[in-house]
Coordinates of C-alpha atoms in Angstrom, one line a residue:
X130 CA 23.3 1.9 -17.1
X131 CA 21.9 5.2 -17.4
X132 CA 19.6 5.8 -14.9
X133 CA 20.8 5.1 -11.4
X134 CA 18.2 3.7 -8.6
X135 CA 18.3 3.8 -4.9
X136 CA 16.3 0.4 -4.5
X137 CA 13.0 -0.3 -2.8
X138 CA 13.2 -1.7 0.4
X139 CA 13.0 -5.7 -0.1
X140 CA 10.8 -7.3 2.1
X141 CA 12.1 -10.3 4.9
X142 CA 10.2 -12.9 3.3
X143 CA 9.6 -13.5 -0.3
X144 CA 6.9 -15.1 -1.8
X145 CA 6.7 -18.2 -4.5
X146 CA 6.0 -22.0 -5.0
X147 CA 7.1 -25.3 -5.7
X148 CA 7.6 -28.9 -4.9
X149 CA 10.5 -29.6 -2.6
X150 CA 10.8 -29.5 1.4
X151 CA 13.2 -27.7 3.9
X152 CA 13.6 -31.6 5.3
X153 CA 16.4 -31.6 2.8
X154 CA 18.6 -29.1 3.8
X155 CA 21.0 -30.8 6.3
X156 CA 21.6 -29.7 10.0
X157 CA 25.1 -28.1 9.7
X158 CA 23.8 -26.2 6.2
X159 CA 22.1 -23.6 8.6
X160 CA 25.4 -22.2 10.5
X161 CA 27.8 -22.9 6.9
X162 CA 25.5 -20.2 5.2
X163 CA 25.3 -17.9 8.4
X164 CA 29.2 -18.2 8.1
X165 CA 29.2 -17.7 4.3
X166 CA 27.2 -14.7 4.8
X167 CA 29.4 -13.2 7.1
X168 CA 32.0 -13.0 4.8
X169 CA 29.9 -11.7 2.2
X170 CA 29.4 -8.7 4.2
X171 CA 32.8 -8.2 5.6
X172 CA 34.3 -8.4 2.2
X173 CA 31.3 -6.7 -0.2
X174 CA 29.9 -5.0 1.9
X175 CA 30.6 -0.6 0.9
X176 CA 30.9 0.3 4.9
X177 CA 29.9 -3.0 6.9
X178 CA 31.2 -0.7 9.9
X179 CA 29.2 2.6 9.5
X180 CA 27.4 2.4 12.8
X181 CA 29.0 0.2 15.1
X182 CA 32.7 -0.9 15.7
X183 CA 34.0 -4.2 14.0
X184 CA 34.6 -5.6 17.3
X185 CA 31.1 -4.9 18.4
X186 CA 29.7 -6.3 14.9
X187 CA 31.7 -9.6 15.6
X188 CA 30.5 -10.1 18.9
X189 CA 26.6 -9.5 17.8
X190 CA 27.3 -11.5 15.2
X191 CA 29.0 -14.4 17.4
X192 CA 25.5 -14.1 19.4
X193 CA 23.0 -14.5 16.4
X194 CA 25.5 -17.5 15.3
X195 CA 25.0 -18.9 19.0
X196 CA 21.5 -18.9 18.7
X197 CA 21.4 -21.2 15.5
X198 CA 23.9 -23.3 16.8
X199 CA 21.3 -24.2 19.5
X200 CA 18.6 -24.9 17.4
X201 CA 19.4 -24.9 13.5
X202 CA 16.5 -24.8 11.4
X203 CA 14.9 -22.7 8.3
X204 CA 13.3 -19.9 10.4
X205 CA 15.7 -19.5 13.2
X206 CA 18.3 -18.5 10.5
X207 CA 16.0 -16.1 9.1
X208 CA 15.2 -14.5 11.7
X209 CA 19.0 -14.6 13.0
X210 CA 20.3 -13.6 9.8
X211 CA 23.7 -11.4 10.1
X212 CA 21.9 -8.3 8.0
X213 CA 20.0 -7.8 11.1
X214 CA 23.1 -6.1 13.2
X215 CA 25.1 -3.5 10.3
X216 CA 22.4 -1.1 10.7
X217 CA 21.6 -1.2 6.9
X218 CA 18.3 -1.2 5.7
X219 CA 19.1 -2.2 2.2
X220 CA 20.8 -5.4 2.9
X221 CA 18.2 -8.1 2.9
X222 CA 18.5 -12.4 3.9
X223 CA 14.9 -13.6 1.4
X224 CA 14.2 -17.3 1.3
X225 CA 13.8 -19.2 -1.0
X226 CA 10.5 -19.4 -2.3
X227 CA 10.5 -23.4 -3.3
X228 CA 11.5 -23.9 0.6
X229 CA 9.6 -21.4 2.0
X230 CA 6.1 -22.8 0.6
X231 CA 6.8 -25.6 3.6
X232 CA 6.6 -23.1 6.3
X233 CA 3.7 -21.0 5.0
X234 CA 1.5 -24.5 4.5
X235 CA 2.7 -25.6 8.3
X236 CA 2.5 -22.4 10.0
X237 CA -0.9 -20.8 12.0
X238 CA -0.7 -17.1 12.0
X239 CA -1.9 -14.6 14.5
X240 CA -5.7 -13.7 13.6
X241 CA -6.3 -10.2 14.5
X242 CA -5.1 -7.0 11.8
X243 CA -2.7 -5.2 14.1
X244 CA -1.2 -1.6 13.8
X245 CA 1.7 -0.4 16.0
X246 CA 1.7 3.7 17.2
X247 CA 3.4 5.3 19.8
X248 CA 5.0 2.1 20.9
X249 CA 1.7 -0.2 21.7
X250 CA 0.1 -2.6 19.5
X251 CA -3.3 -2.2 18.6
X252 CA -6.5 -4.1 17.2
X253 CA -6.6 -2.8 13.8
X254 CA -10.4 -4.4 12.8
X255 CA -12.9 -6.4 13.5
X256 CA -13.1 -10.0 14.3
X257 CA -15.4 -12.7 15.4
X258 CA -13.9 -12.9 19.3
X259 CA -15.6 -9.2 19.4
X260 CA -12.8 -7.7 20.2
X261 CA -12.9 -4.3 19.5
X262 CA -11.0 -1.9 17.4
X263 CA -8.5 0.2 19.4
X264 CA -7.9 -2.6 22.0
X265 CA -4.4 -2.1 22.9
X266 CA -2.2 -6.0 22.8
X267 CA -0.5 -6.2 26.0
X268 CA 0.9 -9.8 25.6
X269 CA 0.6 -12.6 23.2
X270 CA 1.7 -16.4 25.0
X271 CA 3.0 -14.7 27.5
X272 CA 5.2 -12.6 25.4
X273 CA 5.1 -8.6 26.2
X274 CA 4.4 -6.0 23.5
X275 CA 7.6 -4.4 24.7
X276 CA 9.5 -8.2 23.8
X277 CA 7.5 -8.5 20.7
X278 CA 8.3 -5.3 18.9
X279 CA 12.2 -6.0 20.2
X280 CA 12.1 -9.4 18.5
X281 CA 10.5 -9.0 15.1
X282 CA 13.2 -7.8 12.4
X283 CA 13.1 -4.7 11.2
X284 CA 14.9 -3.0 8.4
X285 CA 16.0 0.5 8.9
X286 CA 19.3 2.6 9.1
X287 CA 21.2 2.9 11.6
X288 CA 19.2 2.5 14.7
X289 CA 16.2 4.4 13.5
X290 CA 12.8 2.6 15.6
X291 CA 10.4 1.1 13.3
X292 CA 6.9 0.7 14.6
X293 CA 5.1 -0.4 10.7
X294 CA 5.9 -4.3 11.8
X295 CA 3.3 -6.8 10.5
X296 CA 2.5 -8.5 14.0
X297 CA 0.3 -10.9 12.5
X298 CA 2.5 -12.9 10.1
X299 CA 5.7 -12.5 12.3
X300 CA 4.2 -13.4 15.7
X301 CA 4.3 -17.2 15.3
X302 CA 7.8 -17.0 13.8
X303 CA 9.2 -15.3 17.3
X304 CA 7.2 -17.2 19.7
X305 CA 8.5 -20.8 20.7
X306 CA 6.7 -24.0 19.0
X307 CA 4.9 -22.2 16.5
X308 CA 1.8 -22.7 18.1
X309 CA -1.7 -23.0 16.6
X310 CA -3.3 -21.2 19.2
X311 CA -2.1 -17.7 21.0
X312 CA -3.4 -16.5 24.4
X313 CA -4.1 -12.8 24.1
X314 CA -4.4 -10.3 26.7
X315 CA -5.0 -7.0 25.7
X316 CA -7.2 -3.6 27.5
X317 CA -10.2 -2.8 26.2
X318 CA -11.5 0.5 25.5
X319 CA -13.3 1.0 28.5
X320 CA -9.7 0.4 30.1
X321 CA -10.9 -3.1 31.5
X322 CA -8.0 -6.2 31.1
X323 CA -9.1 -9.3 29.6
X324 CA -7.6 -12.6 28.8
X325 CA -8.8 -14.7 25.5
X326 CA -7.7 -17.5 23.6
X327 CA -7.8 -17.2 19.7
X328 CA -7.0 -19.9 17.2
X329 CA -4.5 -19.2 14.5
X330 CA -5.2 -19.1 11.2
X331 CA -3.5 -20.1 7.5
X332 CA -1.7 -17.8 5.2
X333 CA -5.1 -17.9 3.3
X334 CA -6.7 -16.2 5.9
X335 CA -4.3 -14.0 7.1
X336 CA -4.0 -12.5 3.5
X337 CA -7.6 -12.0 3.5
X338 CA -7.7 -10.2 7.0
X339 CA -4.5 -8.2 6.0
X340 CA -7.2 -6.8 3.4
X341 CA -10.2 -5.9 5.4
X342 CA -8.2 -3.9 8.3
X343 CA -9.1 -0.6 9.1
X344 CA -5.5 1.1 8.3
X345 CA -4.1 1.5 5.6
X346 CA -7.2 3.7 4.5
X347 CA -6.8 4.6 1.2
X348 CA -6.0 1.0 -0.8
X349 CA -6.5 2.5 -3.7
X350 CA -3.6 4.7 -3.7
X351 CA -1.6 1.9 -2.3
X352 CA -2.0 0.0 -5.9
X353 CA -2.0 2.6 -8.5
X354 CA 1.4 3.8 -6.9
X355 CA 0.3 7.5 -7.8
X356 CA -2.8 8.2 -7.0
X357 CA -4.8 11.9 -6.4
X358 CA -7.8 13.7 -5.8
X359 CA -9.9 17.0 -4.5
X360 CA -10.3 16.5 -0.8
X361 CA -12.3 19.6 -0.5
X362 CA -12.7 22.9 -2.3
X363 CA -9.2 24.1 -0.9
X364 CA -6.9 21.0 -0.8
X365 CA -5.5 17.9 -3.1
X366 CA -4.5 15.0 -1.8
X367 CA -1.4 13.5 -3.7
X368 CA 0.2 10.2 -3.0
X369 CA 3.1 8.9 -4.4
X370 CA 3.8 5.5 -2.8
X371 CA 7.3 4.7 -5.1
X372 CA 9.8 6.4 -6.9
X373 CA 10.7 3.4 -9.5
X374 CA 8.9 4.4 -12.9
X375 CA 10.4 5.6 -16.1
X376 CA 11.7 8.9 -15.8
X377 CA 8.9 10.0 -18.4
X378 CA 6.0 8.0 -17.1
X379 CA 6.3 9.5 -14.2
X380 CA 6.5 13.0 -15.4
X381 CA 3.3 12.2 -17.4
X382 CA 1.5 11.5 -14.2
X383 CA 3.0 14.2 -12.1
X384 CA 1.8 16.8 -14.7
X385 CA -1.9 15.3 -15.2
X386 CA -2.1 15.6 -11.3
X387 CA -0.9 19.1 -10.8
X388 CA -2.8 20.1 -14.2
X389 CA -5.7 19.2 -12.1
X390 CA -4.3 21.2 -9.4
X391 CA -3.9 24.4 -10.8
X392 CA -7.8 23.7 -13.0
X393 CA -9.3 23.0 -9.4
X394 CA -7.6 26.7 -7.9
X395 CA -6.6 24.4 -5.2
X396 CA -4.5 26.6 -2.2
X397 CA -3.3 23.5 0.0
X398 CA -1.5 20.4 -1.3
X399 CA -0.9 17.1 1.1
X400 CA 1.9 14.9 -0.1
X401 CA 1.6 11.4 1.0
X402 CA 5.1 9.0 0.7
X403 CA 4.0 7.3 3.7
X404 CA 5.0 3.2 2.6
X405 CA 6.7 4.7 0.0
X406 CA 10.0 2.5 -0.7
X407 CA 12.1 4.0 -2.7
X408 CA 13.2 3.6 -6.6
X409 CA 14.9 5.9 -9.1
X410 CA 16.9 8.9 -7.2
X411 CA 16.4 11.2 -10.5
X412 CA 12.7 11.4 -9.7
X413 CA 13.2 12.8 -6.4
X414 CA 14.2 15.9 -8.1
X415 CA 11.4 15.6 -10.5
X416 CA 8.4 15.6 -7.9
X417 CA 10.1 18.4 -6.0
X418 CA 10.3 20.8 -9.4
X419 CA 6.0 21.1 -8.8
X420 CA 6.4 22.6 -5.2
X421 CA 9.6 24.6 -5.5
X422 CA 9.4 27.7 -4.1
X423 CA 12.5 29.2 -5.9
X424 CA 12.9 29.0 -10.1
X425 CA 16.2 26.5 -9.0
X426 CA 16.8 24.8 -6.2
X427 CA 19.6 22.8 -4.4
X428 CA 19.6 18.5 -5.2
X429 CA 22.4 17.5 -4.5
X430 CA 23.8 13.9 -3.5
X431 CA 26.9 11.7 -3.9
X432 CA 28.1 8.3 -4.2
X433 CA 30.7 6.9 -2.2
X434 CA 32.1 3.0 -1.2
X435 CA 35.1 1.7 0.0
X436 CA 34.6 -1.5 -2.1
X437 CA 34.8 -1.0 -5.8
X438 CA 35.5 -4.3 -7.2
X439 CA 33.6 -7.8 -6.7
X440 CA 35.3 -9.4 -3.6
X441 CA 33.5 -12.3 -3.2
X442 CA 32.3 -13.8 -6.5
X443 CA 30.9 -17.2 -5.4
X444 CA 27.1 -18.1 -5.6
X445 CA 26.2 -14.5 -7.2
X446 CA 23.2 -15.0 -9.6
X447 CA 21.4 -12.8 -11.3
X448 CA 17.9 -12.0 -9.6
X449 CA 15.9 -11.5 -12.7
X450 CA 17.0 -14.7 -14.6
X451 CA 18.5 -16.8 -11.8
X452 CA 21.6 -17.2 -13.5
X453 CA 25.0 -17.4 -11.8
X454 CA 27.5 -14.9 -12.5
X455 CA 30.2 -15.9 -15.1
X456 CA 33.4 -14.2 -15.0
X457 CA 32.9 -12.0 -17.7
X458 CA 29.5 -10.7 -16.3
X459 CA 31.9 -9.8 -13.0
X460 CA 34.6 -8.3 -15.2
X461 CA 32.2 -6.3 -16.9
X462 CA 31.0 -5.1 -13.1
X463 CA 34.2 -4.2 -12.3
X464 CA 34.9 -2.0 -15.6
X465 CA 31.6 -0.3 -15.3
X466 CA 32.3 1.0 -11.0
X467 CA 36.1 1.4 -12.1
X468 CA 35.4 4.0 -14.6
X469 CA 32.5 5.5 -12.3
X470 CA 34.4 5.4 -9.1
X471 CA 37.4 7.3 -8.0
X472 CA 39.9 7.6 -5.1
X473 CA 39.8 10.2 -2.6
X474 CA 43.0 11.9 -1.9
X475 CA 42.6 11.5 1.8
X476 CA 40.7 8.1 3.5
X477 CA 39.7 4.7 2.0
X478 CA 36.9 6.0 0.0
X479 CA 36.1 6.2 -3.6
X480 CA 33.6 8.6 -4.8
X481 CA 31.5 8.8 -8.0
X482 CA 32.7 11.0 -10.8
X483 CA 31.0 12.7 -13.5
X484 CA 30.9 9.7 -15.5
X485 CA 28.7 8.5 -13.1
X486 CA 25.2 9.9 -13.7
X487 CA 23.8 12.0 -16.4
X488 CA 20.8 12.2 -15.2
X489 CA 22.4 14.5 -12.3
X490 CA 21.5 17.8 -12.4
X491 CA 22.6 19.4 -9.0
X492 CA 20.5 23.2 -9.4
X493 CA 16.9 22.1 -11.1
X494 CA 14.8 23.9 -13.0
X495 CA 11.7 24.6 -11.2
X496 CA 8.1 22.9 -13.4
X497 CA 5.7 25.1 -15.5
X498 CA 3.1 23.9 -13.2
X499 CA 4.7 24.1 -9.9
X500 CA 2.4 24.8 -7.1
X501 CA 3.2 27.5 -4.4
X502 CA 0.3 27.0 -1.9
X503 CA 0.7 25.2 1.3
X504 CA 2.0 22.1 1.4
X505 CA 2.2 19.0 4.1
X506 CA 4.2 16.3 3.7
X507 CA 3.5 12.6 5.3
X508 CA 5.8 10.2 6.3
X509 CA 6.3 7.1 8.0
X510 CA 8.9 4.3 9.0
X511 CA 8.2 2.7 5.4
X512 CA 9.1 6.1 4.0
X513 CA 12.3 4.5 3.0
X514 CA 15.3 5.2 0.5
X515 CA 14.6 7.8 -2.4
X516 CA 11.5 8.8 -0.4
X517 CA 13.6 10.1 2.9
X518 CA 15.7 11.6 0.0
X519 CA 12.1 13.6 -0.6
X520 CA 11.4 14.0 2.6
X521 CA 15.1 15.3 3.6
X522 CA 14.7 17.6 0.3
X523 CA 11.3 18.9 1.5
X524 CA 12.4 19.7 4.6
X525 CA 15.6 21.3 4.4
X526 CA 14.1 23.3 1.4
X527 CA 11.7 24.5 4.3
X528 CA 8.5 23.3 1.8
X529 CA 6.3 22.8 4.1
X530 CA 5.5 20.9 7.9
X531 CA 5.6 17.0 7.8
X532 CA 3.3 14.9 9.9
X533 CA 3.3 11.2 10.3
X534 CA 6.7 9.2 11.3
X535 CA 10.4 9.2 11.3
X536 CA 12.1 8.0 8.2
X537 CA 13.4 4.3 8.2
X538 CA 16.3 5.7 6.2
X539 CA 18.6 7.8 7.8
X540 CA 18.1 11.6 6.4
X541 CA 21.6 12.3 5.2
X542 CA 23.1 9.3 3.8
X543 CA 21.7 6.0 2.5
X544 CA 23.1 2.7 1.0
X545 CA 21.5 1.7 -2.1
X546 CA 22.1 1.3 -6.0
X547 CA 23.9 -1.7 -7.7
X548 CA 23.1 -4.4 -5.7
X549 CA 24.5 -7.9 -5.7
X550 CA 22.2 -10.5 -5.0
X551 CA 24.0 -14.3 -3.9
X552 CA 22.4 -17.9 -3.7
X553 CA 23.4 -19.5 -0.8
X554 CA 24.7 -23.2 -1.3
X555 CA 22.7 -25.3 1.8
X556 CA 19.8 -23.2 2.0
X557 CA 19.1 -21.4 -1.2
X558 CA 18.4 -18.2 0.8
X559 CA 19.3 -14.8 -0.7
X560 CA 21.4 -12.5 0.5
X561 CA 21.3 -9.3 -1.2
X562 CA 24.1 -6.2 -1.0
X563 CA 24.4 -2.8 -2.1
X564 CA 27.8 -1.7 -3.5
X565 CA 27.7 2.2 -2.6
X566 CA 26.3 4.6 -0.2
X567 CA 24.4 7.9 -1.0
X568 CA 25.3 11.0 0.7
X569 CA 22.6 13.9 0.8
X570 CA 23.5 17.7 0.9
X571 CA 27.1 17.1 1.3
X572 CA 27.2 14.6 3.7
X573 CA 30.1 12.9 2.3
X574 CA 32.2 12.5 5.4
X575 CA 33.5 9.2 5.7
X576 CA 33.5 8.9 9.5
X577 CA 29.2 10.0 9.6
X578 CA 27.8 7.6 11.6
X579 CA 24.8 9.9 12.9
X580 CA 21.7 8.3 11.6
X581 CA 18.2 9.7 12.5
X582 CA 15.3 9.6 9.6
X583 CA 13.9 12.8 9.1
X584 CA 11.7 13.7 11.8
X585 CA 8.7 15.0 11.3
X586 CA 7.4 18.1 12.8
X587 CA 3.8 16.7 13.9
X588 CA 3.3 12.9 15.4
X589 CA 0.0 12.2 16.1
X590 CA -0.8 11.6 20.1
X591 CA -2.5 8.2 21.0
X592 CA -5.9 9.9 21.8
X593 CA -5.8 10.9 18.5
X594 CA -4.6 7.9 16.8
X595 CA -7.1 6.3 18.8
X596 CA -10.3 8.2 17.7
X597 CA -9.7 7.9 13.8
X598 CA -9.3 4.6 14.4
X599 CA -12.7 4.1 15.8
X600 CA -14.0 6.2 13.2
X601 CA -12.7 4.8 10.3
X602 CA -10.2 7.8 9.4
X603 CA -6.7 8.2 8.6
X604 CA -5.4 9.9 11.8
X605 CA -2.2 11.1 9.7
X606 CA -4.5 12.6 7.0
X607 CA -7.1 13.6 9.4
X608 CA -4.1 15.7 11.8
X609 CA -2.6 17.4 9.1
X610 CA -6.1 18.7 7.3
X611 CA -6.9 20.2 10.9
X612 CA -3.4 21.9 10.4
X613 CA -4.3 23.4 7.3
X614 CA -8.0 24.5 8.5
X615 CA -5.7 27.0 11.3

């Protein structure tokens, strides 16, 4: 294991098919892999205590356990999982997809494309009730905007706010009875309430409208992964939506796009890591060497746990094969974070040492074709892992002005890299941990609890949001080009 990774974000639900039905998983299987989880993360878990308490963990945890007891069932345990309360973005609860084919084929999703700003839900496109774009949600069955951004899951550090929440596919899951139908009241433009009744549609559907929304604008960039062009005869636009490529592949396209830079004599540069959800930590350095400002400059990061060794070694599997762990697959584990891992002389922590990485290189060399001119860097909630490592690197290197929204990863320490990945018995859900945290800039203090994402120096006011909405723009994109223009 050369090359380290700070993981992409995994998403709640995981996708897949097969043949069998959650009908067999028995009543009490729901609260015995709650409980198994539980221990998981008390015992595997590198700092399951980082932002709050234990005592406060176990009573959140007694809650979320409360609330399956009352009504055990497939979804209710998803959405109850115990990831939801460490404050750790990286710890995911994924189904199973065999399983979860029954609830997408029973379950009616919410109709309307939705995109969340500023705290209020908006129409994000159009549809046949004529509602139009920029209509702000006010309540769905009865259920407040305020309750419905509260209840949907989120994954992010600490207790960062997320507002990127896809409303439409989590809506029926939060609201009782999984209806087929959803009562909508929402304001129009012209400020006017109204009240209409809209009929769910089928994960067929969905998908399709998920596809046809107004934002995100640019698709394309959001499937080639790295993805540039002349905006006008001044600025390139450069997106970079992950960080998991080959070291060299992703040097190959960094170089073609600045090439193109420096041919084009462009003077401004807008970096766009917005849904960007992390991958290999060595090519945060890499992207940063083509907007240095100095010849060398500061990357610098550490890994830390408290929990070297395997502690809880039932129902691990591997997630590429499936395979469950045999003992010499965790022996081998152990060796390799035994020999990468050592004690500190003061605390309960065990830091990396310089067996760890050699792909670390803590003052890099600027790039050949590093560009000087003014640069903006975008961000939002899904700017996650590696890319808040960016984002923290960019701004503390004073690159440039970032506009968009806070980091979902806090902006001096992460968890990430190594992850163990277990198959729980009842309900074949997956439970996925990672064994170490990453401290940024020296922020290797055991007791940091302080979590904000980086926070970017422009957010875009409703108004705003609002008019590139209606206009078919990227109101991020749009802000910061006015920005450059002054």
């Amino acid at each position: 294991m050369k090359k380290l990774f700070v993981f992409p974000l995994i998403l709640f639900f995981s996708m897949g098919f097969s043949q069998y039905s959650i009908s067999e998983i028995p009543e009490d299987g729901y609260l015995k892999d709650f409980d198994i989880a539980v221990d998981i993360i008390q015992k595997q878990h590198p700092n399951p205590y980082r932002f709050h308490g234990k005592e406060a963990i176990i009573r959140k945890l007694d809650s979320l356990r409360n609330e399956i007891k009352k009504n055990p069932g497939y979804i209710n345990l998803l959405i109850n999982n115990p990831t939801r309360i460490i404050g750790d973005g990286h710890s995911s609860f994924g189904t199973d997809p065999n399983y979860f084919e029954d609830v997408i084929h029973s379950t009616y999703y919410f109709p309307l494309s939705t995109y969340v700003h500023n705290g209020n839900i908006y129409v994000n496109g159009a549809n046949k009730y004529a509602i139009e774009t920029g209509s702000q949600i006010l309540e769905i069955n009865g259920l407040s905007a305020d309750a419905i951004l509260k209840k949907i899951p989120k994954a992010a550090d600490g207790n960062i706010k997320v507002e990127d929440l896809d409303i439409p596919f989590n809506i029926p899951f939060i609201l009782k009875n999984s209806p087929h139908d959803f009562t909508l009241k929402y304001k129009a433009l012209n400020g006017e309430q109204k009240t209409v009744k809209v009929n769910g549609i089928k994960y067929p559907q969905y998908y399709y409208e998920t596809k046809h929304a107004v934002l995100p604008i640019d698709l394309v960039s959001e499937s080639y992964g790295i993805y540039g062009y002349k905006i006008d005869a001044e600025t390139y636009y450069l997106s970079i939506k992950s960080f998991s490529y080959d070291e060299s592949f992703f040097y190959e396209r960094l170089k073609k796009h600045f090439q193109e830079i420096k041919n084009l004599k462009s003077k401004k540069l807008i970096i766009d890591i917005r849904n960007n959800s992390g991958g290999a930590i060595s090519n945060v350095a890499l992207l940063y060497s083509f907007i240095a400002k100095d010849k060398n400059f500061n990357n610098e990061y550490k890994y830390g746990t408290k929990v070297v060794d395997i502690n809880y070694t039932d129902y691990l599997v591997d997630p590429q094969t499936n395979r469950y762990y045999s003992d010499k697959d965790i022996t081998d584990q152990n060796n390799f974070m035994r020999q990468r891992f050592d004690k500190a002389e003061k605390g309960d922590y065990y830091f990396g040492n310089s067996r760890l990485d050699d792909t670390y290189i803590k003052s890099y060399p600027r790039d050949a074709l590093f560009f000087d001119g003014k640069t903006i860097l975008l961000t939002n909630n899904r700017t996650f892992s590696a890319a808040t490592y960016f984002a923290s690197l960019f701004k503390s290197e004073k690159r440039g002005e970032i506009v968009g929204k806070e980091t979902g990863s806090c902006s001096n320490f992460t968890t990430a890299a190594w992850f163990l990945t277990y198959r729980l018995p009842h309900t074949k859900s997956t439970l996925s941990i990672p064994r170490t945290e990453i401290f940024f800039n020296n922020h290797d203090k055991e007791n940091v609890a302080k979590c904000t994402g980086v926070i970017p120096d422009y957010t875009v006011k409703s108004d705003y949001f609002l008019k590139s909405l209606k206009e078919h723009k990227d109101p991020e994109l749009e802000y910061s080009l006015n920005l450059l223009s002054q």
